[in-house]
Each structure stands twice: as C-alpha cells, then as structure tokens.
Coordinates of C-alpha atoms in Angstrom, one line a residue:
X1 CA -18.9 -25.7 -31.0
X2 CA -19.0 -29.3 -30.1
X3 CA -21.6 -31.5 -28.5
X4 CA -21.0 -33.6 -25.6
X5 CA -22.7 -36.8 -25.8
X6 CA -22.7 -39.0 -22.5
X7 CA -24.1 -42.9 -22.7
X8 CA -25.3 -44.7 -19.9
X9 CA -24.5 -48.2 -19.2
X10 CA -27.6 -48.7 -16.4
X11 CA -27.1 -51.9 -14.3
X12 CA -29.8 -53.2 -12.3
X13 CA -30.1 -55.6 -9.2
X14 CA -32.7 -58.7 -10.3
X15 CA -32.9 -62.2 -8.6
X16 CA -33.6 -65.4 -9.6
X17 CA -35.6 -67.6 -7.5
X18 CA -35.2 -71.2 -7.8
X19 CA -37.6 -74.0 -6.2
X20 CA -37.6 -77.7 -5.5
X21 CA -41.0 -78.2 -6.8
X22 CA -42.8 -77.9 -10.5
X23 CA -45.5 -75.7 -9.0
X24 CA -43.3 -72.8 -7.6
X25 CA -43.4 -74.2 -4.3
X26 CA -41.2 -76.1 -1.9
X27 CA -38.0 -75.4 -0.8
X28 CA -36.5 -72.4 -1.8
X29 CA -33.1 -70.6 -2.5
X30 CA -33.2 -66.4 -3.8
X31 CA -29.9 -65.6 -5.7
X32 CA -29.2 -61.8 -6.6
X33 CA -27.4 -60.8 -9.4
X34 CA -26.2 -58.0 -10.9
X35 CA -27.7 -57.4 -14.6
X36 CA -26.0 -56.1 -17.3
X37 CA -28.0 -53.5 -20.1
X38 CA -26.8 -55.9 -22.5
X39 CA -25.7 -59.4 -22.4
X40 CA -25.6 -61.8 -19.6
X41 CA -24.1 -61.7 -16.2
X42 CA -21.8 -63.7 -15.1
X43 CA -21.8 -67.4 -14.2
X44 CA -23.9 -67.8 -10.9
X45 CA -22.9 -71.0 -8.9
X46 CA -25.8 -72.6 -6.8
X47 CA -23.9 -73.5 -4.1
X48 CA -26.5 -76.2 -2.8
X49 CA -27.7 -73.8 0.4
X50 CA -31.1 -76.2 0.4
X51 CA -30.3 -78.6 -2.6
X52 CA -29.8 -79.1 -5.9
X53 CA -33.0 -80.5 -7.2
X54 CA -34.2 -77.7 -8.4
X55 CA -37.5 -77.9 -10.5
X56 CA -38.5 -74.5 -11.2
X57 CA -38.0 -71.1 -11.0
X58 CA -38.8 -67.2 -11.3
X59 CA -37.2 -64.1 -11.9
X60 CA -37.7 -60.3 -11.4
X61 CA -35.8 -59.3 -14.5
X62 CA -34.2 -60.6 -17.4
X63 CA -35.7 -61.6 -20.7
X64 CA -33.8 -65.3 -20.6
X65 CA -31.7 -67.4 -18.3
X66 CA -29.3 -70.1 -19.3
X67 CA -29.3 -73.4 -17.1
X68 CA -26.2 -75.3 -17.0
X69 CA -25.5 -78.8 -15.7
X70 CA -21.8 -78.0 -14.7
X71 CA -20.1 -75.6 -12.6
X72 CA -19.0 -72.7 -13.5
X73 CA -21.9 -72.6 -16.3
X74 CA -20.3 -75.9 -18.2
X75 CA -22.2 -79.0 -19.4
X76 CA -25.6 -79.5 -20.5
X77 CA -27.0 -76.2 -21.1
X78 CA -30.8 -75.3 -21.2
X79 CA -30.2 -72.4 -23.9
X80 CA -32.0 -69.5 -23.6
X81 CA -35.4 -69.4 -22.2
X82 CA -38.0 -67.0 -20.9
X83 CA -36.4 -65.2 -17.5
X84 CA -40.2 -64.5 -15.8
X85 CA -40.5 -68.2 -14.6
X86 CA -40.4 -71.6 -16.0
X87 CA -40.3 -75.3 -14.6
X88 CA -37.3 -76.9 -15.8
X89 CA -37.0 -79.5 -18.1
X90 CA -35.7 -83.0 -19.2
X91 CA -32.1 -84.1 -17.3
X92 CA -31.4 -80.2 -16.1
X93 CA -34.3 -80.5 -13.6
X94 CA -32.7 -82.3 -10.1
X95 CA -28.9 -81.8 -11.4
X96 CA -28.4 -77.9 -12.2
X97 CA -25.2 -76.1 -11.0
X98 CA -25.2 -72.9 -12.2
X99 CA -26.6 -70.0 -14.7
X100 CA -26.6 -66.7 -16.0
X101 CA -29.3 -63.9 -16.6
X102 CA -29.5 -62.3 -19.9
X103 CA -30.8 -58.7 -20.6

C-alpha cells in the first residue's frame, strides 16, 4: 500500500506601505502583493500615484524587501532588509522605482 503525500504551496496577500516622510507619516501610497512561501515576488513598479520621494515604509508580511533605483527592480539596490518597516537610506530614499517582498 502506498502513501499519498500532498504539499502545499500557501500564498498569502501582504502590502507594503510606502511614505514620503522618515517618521511614517506624510503622503502615502499601499501596494498589495502577492507573497510567495518562499522567495520573493515579483518586481513591483511604483508607479508615482503620489510621488516618488519615498522615505519610509512598512509592511504586513515578509521577512525582507529589496529597494531598487530602477524600474523593473534594476539599479541601485538596497539588498535585503527587514520587511516590518524601515526609513530608507542613503541615495534610494527620494529616487526608488520599484521592489520585491521576500518570504
């Protein structure tokens, strides 16, 4: 007799918030995504809906984001750091394009 083993893939719906302020505050844009159980999702453009100085941000999953200065997550990148929140530093803060959420 044989055993039947099924693995789930689970998927879940997160956002990232981004601000035009340092302090969480400001002008705001929301951005939902898609993310993965592993990896990262897919390249987010940021579409400037408000504007592209963005200075901070937060998210409600993840456990890293990687900023990028270029579209379609090109250019200066930010690496990975921590997906809860964090202001954004050196040149990416005011010119960010796009990014992608990591599991």
């Amino acid at each position: 007799m044989g055993s039947e083993y099924r693995v789930c893939f689970a998927t879940l719906r997160s956002q990232v918030i981004f601000f035009d302020s340092k302090d969480y505050s400001g002008g705001s844009q929301d951005f939902p995504v898609t993310l993965p159980a592993t990896g990262c999702t897919p390249c987010t453009e940021l579409n400037y809906v408000r504007t592209n100085s963005w200075e901070s941000y937060v998210s409600s999953g993840g456990s890293a984001i990687i900023l990028f200065d270029g579209h379609g997550c090109s250019g200066k990148t930010s690496g990975r750091v921590p997906a809860n929140q964090g202001v954004i530093q050196g040149t990416l803060s005011n010119s960010m394009d796009s990014f992608m959420l990591c599991a």
